[in-house]
Tab-separated table of C-alpha atoms in Angstrom:
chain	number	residue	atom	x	y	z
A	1	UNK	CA	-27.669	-26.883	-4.442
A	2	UNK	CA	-24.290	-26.106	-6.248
A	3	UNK	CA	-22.045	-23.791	-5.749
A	4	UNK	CA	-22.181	-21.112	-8.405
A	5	UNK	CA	-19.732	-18.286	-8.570
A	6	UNK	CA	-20.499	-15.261	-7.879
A	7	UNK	CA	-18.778	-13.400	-10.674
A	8	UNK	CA	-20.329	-16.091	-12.869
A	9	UNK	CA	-23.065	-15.297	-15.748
A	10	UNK	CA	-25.683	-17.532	-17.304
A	11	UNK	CA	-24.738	-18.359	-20.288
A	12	UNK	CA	-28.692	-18.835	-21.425
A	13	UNK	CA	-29.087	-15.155	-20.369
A	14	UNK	CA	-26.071	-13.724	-21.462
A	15	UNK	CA	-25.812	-12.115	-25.015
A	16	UNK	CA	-22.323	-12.422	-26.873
A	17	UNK	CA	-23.212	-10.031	-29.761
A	18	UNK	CA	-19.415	-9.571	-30.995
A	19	UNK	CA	-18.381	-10.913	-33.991
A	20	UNK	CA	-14.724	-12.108	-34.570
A	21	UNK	CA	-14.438	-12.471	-38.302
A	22	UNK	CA	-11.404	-13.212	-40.522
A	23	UNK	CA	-11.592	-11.956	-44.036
A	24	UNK	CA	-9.360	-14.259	-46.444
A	25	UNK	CA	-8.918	-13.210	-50.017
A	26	UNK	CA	-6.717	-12.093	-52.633
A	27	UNK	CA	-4.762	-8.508	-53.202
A	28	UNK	CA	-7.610	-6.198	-54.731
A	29	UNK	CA	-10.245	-8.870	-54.005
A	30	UNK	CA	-12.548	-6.108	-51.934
A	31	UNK	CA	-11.977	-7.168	-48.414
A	32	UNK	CA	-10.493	-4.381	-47.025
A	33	UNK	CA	-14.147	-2.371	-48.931
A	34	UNK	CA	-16.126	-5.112	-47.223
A	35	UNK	CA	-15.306	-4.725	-43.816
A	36	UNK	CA	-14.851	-0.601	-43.709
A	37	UNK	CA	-17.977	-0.121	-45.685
A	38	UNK	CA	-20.438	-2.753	-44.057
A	39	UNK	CA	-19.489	-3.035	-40.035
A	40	UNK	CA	-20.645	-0.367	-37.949
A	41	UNK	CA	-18.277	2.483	-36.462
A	42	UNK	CA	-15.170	0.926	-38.266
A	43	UNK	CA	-11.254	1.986	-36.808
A	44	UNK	CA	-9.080	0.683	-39.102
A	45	UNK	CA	-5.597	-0.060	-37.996
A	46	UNK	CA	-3.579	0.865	-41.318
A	47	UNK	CA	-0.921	-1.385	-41.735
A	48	UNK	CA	-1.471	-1.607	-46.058
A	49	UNK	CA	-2.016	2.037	-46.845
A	50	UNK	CA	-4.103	1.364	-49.540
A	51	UNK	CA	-8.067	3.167	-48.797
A	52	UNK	CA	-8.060	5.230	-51.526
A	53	UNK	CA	-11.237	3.448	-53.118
A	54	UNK	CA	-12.962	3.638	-49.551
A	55	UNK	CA	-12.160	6.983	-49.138
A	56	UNK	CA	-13.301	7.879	-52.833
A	57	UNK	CA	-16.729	5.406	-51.602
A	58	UNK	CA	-17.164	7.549	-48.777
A	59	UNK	CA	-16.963	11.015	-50.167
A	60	UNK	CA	-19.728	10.266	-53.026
A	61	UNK	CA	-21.548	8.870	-50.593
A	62	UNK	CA	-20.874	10.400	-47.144
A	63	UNK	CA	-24.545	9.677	-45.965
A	64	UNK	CA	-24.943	6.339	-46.531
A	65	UNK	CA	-21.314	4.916	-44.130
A	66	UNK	CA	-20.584	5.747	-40.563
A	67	UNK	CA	-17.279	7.572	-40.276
A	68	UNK	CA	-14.583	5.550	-40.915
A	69	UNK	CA	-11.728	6.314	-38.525
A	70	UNK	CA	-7.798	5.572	-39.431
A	71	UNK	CA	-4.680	4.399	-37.646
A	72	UNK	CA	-2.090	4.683	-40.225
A	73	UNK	CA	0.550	2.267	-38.839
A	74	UNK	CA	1.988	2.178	-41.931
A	75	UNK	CA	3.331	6.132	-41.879
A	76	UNK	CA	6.310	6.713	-39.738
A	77	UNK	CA	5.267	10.676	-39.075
A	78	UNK	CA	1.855	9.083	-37.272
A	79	UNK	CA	4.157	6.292	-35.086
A	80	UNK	CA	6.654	9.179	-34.032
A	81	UNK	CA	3.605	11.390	-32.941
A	82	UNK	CA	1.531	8.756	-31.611
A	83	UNK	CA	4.614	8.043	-28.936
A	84	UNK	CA	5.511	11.536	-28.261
A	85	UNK	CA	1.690	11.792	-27.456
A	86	UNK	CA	2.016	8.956	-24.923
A	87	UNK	CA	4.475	10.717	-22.048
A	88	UNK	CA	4.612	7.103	-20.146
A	89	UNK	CA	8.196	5.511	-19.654
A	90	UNK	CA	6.779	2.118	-21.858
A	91	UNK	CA	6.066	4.489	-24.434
A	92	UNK	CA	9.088	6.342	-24.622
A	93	UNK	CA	11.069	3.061	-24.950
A	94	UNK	CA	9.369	2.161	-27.673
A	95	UNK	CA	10.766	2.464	-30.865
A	96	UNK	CA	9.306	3.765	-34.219
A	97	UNK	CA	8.093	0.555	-35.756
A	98	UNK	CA	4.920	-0.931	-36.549
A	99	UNK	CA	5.630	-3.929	-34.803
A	100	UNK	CA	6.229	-2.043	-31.444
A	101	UNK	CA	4.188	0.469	-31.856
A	102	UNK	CA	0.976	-1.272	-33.064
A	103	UNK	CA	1.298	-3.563	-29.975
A	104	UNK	CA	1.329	-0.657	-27.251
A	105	UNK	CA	-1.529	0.970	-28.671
A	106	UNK	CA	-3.382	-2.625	-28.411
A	107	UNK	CA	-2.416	-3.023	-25.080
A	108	UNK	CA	-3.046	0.676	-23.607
A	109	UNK	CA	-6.454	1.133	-25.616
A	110	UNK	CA	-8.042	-2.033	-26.361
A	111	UNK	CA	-10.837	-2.056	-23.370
A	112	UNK	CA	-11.745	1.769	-24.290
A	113	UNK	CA	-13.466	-0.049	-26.864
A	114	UNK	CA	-17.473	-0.303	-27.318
A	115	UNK	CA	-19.771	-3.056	-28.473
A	116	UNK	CA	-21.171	-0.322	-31.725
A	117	UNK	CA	-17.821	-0.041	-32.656
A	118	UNK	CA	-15.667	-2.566	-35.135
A	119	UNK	CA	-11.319	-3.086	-35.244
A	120	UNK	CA	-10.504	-3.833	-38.052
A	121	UNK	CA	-7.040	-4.788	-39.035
A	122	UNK	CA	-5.673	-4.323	-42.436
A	123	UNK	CA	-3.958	-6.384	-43.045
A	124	UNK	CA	-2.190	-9.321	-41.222
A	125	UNK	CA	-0.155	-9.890	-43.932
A	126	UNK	CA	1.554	-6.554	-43.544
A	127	UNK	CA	1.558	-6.814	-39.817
A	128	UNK	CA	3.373	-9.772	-39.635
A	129	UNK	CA	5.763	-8.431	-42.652
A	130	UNK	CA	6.694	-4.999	-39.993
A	131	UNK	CA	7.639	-7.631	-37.254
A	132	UNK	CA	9.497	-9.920	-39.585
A	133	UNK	CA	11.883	-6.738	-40.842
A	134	UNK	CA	11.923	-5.390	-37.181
A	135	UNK	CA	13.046	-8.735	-35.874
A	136	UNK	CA	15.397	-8.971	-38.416
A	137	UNK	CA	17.330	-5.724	-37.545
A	138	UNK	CA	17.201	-6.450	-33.938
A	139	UNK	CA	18.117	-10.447	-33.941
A	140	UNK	CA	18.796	-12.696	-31.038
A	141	UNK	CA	22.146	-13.309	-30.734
A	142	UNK	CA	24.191	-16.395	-29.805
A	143	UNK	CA	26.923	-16.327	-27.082
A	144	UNK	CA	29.530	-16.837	-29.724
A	145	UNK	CA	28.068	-14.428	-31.861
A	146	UNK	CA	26.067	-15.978	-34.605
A	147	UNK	CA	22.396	-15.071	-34.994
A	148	UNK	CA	20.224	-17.413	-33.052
A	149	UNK	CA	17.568	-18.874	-35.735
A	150	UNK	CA	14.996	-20.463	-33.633
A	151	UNK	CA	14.449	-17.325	-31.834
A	152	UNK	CA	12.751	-15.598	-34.864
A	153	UNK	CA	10.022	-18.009	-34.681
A	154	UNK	CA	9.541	-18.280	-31.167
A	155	UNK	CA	9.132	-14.336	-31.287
A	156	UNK	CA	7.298	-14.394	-34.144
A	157	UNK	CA	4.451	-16.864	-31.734
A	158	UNK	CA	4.798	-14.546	-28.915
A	159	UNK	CA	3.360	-11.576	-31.123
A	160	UNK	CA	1.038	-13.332	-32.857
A	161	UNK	CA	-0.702	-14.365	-29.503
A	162	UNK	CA	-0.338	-11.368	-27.726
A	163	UNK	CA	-1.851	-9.273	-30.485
A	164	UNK	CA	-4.360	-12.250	-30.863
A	165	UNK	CA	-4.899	-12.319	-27.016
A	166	UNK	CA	-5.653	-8.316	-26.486
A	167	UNK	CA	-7.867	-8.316	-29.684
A	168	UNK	CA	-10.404	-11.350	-28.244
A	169	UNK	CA	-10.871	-9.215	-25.118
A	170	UNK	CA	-12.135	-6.722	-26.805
A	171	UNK	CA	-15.542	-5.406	-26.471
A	172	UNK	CA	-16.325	-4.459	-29.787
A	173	UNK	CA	-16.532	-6.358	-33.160
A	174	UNK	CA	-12.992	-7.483	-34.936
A	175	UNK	CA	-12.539	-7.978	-38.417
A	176	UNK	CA	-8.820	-9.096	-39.254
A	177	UNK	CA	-7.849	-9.232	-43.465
A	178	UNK	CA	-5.676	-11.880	-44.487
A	179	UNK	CA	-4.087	-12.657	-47.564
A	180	UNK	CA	-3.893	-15.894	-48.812
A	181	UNK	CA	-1.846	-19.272	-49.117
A	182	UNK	CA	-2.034	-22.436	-51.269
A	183	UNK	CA	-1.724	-25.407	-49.187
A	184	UNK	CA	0.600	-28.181	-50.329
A	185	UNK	CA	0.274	-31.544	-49.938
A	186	UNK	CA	3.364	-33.169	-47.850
A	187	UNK	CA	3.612	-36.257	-49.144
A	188	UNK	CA	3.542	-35.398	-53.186
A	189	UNK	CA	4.881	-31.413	-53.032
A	190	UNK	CA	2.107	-30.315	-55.259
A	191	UNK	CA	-0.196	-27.494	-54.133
A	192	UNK	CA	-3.849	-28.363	-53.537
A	193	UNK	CA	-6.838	-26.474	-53.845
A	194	UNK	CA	-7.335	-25.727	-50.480
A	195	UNK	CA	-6.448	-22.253	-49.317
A	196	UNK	CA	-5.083	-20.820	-45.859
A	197	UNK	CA	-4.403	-17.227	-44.238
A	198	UNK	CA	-0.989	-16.689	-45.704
A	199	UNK	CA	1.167	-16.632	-42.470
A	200	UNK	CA	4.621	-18.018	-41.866
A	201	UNK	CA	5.127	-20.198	-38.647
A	202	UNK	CA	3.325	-22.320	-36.343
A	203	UNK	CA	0.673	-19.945	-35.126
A	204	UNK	CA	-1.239	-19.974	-38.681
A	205	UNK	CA	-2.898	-23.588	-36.924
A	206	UNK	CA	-4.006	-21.442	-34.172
A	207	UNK	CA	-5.504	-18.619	-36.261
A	208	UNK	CA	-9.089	-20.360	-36.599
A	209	UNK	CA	-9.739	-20.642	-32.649
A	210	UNK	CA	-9.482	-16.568	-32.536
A	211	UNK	CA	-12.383	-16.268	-35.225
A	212	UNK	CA	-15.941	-17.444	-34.467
């Protein structure tokens, strides 16, 4: 007889009903409608600020959505609130960024989440644009004073997988917008019809193995 773990589940048994979608289009291209208006018990992490024709959707027809609930990221006011809400030393410490902030509330709330309940992040893009200008103001410096280069990207990895990381162990559904990026070929220069999530640095090969 082998030894089977007891913590162990089988997997024949075991329903996975959680969906872990990406959502790749162009600016105005209805992805941001898509997700809000079709997943149930959407929480939309506001990092675009740009819900207007959701919001317009929902008020004609406020019977036929769930509620649609908003973390707007984007808005300063709502980062310096959220953080004087949060009375723990990690969250004082923080400072009023996106980048910072965004990840703390991932990391203190993500398991409050339920299975009838969908993250959605909106966008990417944007996210990753808040850490780029956040890194940028705050750079790793050399000993002799010049701006250490490589770190940028290194950090820029780190976030990208810790974000990545707390969102798969999530209970509920995630839907994550991206925009999108024109691959070019290597050898000739010339951009090919292919298309990617538009994301800068090495992680954008790892973005597929977070989405099922």
């Amino acid at each position: 007889m082998p030894y089977i773990p007891e913590e162990s589940h089988d997997l024949s048994t075991r329903t996975t009903p959680h969906v872990r979608l990406g959502i790749m289009g162009e600016p105005g291209s209805g992805k941001t409608w898509s997700a809000a208006l079709t997943f149930p018990n959407p929480v939309i992490c506001d990092f675009d600020n740009n819900l207007e024709g959701v919001r317009k959707e929902l008020r004609a027809n406020p019977d036929k959505y769930d509620p649609v609930t908003i973390m707007p990221f984007w808005d300063a006011n709502f980062r310096a609130s959220f953080i004087k809400g949060n009375k723990t030393a990690t969250a004082q410490k923080i400072q009023n960024n996106a980048r910072d902030v965004f990840a703390f509330w991932l990391a203190k709330y993500h398991r409050k989440f339920t299975s009838d309940q969908t993250l959605i992040i909106d966008s990417w893009t944007m996210l990753q644009n808040s850490f780029d200008v956040q890194q940028h103001l705050e750079p790793e410096m050399n000993r002799d004073g010049t701006i250490n280069g490589f770190a940028f990207w290194g950090a820029k990895l780190r976030y990208a997988q810790e974000i990545s990381v707390y969102a798969d162990a999530m209970s509920c559904q995630i839907v994550t917008l991206f925009h999108i990026s024109q691959e070019i070929d290597n050898k000739t220069g010339k951009v090919t019809k292919k298309k990617k999530p538009l994301h800068q640095g090495s992680f954008v090969s790892q973005i597929a193995a977070h989405y099922s």
